[in-house]
Coordinates of N, CA and C in Angstrom, one line a residue:
X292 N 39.0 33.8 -25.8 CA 38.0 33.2 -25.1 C 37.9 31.7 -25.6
X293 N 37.9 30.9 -24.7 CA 37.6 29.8 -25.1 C 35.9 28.9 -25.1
X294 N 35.5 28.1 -26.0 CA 34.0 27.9 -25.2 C 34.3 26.6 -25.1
X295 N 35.1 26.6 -24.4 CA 35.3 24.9 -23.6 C 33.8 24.6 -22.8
X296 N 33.3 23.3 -23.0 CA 32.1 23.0 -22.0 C 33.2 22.6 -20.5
X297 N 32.6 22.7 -19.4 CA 32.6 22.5 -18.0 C 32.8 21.2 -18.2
X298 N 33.6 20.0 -17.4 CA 33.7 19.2 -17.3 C 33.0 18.2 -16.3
X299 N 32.9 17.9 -16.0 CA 31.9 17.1 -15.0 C 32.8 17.1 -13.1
X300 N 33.9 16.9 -14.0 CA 35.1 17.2 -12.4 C 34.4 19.0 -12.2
X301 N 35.0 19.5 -13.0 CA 34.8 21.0 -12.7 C 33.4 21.5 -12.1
X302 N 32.5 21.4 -12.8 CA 31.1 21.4 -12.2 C 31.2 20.8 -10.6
X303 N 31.6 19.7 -10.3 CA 31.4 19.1 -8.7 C 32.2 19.8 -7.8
X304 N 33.7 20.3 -8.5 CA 34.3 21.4 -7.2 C 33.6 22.6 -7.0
X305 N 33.5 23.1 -8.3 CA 32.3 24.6 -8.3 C 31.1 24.3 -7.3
X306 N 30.7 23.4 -7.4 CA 28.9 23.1 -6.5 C 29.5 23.1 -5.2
X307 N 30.7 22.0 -5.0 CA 31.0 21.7 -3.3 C 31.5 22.8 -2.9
X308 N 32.3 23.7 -3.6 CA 32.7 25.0 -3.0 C 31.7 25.5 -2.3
X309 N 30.8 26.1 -3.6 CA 29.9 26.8 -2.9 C 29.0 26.5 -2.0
X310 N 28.6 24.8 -1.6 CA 27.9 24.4 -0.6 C 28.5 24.3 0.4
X311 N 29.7 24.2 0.6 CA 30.8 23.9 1.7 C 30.2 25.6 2.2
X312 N 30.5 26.8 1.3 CA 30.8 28.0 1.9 C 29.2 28.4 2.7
X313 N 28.3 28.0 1.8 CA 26.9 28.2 2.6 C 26.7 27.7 3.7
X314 N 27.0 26.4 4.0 CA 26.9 25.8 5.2 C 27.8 25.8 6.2
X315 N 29.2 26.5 6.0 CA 29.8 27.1 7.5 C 29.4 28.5 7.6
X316 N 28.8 28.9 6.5 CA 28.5 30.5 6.7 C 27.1 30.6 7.2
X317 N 26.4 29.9 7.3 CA 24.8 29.5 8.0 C 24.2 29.8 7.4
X318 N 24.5 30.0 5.8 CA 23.5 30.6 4.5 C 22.5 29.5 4.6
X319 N 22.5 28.2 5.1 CA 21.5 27.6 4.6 C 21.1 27.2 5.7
X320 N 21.0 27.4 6.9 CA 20.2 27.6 7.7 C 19.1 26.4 8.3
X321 N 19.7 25.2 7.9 CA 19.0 23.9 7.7 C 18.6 23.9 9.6
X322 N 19.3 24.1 10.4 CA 18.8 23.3 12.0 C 18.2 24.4 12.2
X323 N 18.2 25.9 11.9 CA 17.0 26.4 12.4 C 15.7 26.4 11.6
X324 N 15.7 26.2 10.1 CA 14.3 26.1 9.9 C 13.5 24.2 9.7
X325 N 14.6 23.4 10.0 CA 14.0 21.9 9.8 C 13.3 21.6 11.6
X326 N 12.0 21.4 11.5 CA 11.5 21.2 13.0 C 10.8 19.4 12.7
X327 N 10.2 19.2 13.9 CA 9.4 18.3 13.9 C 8.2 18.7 14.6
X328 N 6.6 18.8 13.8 CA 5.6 19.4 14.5 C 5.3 18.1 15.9
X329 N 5.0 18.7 16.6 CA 4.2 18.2 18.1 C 4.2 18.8 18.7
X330 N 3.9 18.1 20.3 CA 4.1 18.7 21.4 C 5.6 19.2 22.0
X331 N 6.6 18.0 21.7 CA 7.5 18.5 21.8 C 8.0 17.3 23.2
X332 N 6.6 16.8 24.0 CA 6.9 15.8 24.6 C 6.9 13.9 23.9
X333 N 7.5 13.5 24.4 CA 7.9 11.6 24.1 C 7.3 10.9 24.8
X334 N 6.4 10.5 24.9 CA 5.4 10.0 25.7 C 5.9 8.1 26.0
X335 N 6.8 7.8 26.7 CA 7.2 6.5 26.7 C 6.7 5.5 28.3
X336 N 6.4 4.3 27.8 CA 6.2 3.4 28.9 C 7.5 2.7 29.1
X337 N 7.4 2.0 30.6 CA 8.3 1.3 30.5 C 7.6 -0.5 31.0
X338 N 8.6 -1.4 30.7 CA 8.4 -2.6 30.3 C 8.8 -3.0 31.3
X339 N 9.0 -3.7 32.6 CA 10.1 -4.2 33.1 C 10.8 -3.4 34.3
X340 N 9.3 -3.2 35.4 CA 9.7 -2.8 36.2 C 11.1 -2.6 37.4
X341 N 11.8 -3.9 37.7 CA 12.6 -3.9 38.8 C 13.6 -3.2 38.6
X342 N 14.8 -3.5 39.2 CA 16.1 -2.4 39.5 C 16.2 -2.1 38.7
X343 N 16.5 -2.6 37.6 CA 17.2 -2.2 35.5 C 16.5 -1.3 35.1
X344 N 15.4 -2.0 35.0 CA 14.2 -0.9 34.5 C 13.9 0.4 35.3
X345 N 13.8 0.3 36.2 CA 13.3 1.2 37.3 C 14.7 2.8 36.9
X346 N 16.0 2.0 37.1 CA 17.5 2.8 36.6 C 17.1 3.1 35.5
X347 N 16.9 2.4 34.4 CA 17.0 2.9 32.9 C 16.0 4.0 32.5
X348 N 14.6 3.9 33.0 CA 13.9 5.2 32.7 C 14.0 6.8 33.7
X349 N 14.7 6.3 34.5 CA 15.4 7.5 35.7 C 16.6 7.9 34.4
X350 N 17.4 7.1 33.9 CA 18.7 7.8 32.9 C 18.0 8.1 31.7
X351 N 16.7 7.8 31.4 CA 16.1 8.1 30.2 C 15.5 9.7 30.0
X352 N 15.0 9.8 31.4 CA 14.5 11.1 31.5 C 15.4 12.1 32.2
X353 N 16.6 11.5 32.4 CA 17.5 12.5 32.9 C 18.5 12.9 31.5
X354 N 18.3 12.5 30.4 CA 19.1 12.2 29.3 C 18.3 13.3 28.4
X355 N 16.7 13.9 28.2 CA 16.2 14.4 27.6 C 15.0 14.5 28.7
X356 N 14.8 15.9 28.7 CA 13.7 16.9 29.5 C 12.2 16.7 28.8
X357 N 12.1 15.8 27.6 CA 11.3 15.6 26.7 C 10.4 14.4 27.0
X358 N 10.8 13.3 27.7 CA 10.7 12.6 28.0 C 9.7 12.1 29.3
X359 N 8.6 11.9 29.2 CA 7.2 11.7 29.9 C 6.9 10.4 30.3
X360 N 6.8 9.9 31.2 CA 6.5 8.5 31.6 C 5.0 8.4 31.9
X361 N 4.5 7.7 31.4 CA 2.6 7.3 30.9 C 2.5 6.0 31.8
X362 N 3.0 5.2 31.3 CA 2.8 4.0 31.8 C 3.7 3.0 32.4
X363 N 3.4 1.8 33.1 CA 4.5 0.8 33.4 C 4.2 -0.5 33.2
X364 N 4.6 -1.5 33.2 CA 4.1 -2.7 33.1 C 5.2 -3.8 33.3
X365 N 4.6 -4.7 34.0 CA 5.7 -5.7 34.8 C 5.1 -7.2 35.2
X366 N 5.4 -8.4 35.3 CA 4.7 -9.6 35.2 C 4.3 -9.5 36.7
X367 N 5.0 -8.7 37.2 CA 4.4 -8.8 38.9 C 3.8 -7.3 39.3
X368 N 2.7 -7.4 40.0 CA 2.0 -6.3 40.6 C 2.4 -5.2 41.4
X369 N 3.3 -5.9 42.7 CA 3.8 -5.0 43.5 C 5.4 -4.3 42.7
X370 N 5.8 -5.2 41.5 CA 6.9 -4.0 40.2 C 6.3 -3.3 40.2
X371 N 5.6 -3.6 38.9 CA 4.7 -2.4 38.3 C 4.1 -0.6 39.8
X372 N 2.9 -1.3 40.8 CA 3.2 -0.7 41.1 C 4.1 0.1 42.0
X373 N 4.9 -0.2 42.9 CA 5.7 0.7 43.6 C 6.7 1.2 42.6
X374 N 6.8 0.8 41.0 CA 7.9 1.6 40.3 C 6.8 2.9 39.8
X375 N 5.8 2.5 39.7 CA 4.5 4.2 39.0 C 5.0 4.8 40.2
X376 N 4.6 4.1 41.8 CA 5.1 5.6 42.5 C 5.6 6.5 43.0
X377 N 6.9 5.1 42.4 CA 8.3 5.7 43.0 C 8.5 7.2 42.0
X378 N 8.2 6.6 40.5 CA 8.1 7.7 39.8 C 7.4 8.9 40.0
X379 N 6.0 8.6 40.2 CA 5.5 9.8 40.6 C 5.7 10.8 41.4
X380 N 6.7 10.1 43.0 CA 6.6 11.0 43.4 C 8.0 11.7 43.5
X381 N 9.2 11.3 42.7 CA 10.2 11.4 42.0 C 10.3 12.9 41.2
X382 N 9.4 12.5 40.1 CA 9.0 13.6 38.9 C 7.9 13.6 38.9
X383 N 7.2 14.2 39.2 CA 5.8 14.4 39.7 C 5.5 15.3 37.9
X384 N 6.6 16.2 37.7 CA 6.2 17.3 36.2 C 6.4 16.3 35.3
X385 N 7.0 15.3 35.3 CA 7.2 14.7 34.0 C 7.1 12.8 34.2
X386 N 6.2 12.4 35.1 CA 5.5 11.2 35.3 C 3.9 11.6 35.5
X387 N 3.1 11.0 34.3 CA 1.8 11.3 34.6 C 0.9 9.4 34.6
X388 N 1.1 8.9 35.0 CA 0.8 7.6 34.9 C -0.6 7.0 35.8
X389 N -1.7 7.5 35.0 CA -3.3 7.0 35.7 C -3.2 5.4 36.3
X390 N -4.1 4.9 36.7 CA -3.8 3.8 37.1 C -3.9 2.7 36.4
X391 N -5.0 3.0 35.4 CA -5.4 1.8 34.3 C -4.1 2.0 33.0
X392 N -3.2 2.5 33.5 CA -2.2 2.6 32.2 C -1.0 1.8 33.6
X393 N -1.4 0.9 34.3 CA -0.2 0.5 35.7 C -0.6 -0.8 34.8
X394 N 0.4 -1.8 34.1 CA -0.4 -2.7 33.2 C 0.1 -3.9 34.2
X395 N 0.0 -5.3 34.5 CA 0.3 -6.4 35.0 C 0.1 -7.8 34.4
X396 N 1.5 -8.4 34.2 CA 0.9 -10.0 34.1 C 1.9 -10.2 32.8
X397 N 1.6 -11.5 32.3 CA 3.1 -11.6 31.1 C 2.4 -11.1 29.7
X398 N 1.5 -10.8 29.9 CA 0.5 -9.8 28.6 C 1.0 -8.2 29.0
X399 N 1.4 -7.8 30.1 CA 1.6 -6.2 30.4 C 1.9 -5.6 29.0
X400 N 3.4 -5.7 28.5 CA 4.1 -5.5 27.5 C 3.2 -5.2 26.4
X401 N 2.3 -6.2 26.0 CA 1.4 -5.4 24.7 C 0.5 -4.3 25.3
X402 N -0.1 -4.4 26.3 CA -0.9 -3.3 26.3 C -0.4 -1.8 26.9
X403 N 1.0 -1.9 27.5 CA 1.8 -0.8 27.4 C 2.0 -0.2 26.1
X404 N 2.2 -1.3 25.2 CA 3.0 -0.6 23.7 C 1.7 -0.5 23.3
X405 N 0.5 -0.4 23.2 CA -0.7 -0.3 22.7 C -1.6 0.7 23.2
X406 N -1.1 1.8 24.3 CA -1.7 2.5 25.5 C -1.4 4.1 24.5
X407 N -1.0 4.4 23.5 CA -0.8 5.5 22.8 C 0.3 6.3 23.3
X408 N 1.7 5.4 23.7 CA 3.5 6.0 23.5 C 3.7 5.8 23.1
X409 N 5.0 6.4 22.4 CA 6.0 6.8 21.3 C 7.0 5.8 21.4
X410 N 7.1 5.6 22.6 CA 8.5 4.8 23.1 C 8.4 3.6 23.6
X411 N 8.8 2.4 24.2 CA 9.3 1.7 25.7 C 10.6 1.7 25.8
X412 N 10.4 1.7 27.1 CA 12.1 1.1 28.1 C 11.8 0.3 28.5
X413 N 12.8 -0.8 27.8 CA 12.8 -2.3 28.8 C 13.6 -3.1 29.2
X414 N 13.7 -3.5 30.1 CA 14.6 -3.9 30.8 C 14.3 -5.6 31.5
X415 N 13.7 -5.9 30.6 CA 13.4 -7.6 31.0 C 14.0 -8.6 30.9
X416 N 13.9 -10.0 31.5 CA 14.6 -10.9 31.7 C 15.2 -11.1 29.7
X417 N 16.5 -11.8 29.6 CA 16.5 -12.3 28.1 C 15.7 -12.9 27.2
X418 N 15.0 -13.5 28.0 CA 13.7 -14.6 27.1 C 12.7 -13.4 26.8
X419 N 12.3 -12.6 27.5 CA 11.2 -12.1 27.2 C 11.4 -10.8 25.7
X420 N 12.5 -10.3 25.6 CA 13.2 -9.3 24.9 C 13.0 -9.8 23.4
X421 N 12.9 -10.7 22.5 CA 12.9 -10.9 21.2 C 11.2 -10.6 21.1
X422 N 10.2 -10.7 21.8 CA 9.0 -10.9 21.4 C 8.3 -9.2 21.9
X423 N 9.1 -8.7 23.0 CA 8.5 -7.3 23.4 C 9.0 -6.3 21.9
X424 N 10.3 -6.7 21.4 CA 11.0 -6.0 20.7 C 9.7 -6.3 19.2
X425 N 9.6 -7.0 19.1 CA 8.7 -7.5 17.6 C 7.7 -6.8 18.1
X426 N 7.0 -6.7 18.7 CA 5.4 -6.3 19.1 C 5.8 -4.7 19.1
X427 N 6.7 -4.4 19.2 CA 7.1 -2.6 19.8 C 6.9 -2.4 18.3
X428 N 7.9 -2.7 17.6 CA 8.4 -2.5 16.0 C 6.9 -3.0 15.6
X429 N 6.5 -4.0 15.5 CA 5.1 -3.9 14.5 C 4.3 -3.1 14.8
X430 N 4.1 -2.3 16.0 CA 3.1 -0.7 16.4 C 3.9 0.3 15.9
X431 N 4.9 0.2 15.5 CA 5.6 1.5 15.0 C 6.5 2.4 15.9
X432 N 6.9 1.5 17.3 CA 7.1 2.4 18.5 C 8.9 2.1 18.3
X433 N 9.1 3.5 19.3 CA 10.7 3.2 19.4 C 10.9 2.6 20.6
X434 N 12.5 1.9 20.5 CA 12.5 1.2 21.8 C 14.0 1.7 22.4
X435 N 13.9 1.3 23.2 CA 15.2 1.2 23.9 C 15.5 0.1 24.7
X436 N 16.1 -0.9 24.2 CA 16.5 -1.9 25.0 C 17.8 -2.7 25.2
X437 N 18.0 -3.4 26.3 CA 19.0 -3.5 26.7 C 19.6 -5.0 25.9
X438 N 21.3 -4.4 25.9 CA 21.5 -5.6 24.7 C 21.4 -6.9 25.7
X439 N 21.5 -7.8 24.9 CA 20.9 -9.2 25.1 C 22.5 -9.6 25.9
X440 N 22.5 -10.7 27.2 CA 23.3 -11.1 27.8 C 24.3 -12.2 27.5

C-alpha cells in the first residue's frame, strides 16, 4: 500500500468523471428542479408602432407563448392606435392593452417602459434608439431592439 497524497491533477479527473457521469445520467437533475417563480407570463410593450414594429412583436409572440402585449406607444396617434387593435383583434388571449396604456407623442417610450413590463420591442427610427435603449436599461427592463442601420 502506498499512502501517496492525491495529486491535484488526480483529484480534477476523479471530480469531472463523476460530474460528467451525473449529469448525462440526470443524477443532478438541474432543468427540472431550477424554476423561475411567477406567473409565467412577460408582460412587454412595444415602442414604435409602424410596419417593423407592428412585424417584430407579431415574431415576438409567435417565438414564445409567454409573451403578452400591455401596451404600445408611438410619436403618432393613429400608429399607436390601429397597431393596439390590430393586435387585439389578432390575439385577443394574449393582447390585453387598456387604453390609457395606448401611449402617444415623442415622450410615449418612457411611459411604456414605466407602465409595469418586463420587456419593449422597438422598432424606431435610428435617432431615437440610443435614448429608448438607456431609459429601458435604467428601469431594469429587457429590450429587444433592432440593430442600428
Amino acid at each position: 500500500m502506498s499512502n501517496k497524497e492525491p495529486s491535484r491533477r488526480d483529484f480534477l479527473k476523479g471530480t469531472s468523471a463523476v460530474t460528467a457521469g451525473l449529469a448525462l445520467s440526470g443524477g443532478l437533475g438541474i432543468a427540472r428542479s431550477a424554476h423561475a417563480a411567477g406567473s409565467g407570463q412577460i408582460k412587454v410593450a412595444l415602442i414604435g408602432c409602424g410596419g417593423r414594429g407592428s412585424g417584430a412583436i407579431r415574431n415576438c409572440m409567435d417565438a414564445d407563448p409567454s409573451i403578452h402585449v400591455v401596451a404600445v406607444a408611438d410619436a403618432f396617434e393613429h400608429k399607436a392606435t390601429s397597431a393596439a387593435r390590430a393586435l387585439k383583434r389578432e390575439r385577443p388571449d394574449r393582447v390585453a392593452i387598456p387604453d390609457d396604456h395606448v401611449f402617444v407623442g415623442l415622450d410615449a417610450y418612457q411611459k411604456a417602459i414605466n407602465c409595469g413590463v418586463d420587456m419593449i420591442v422597438t422598432a424606431t427610427p435610428p435617432g431615437f434608439r440610443p435614448m429608448i435603449y438607456a431609459a429601458a436599461i435604467a428601469a431594469g427592463k429587457h429590450v429587444f431592439m433592432e440593430k442600428p442601420v
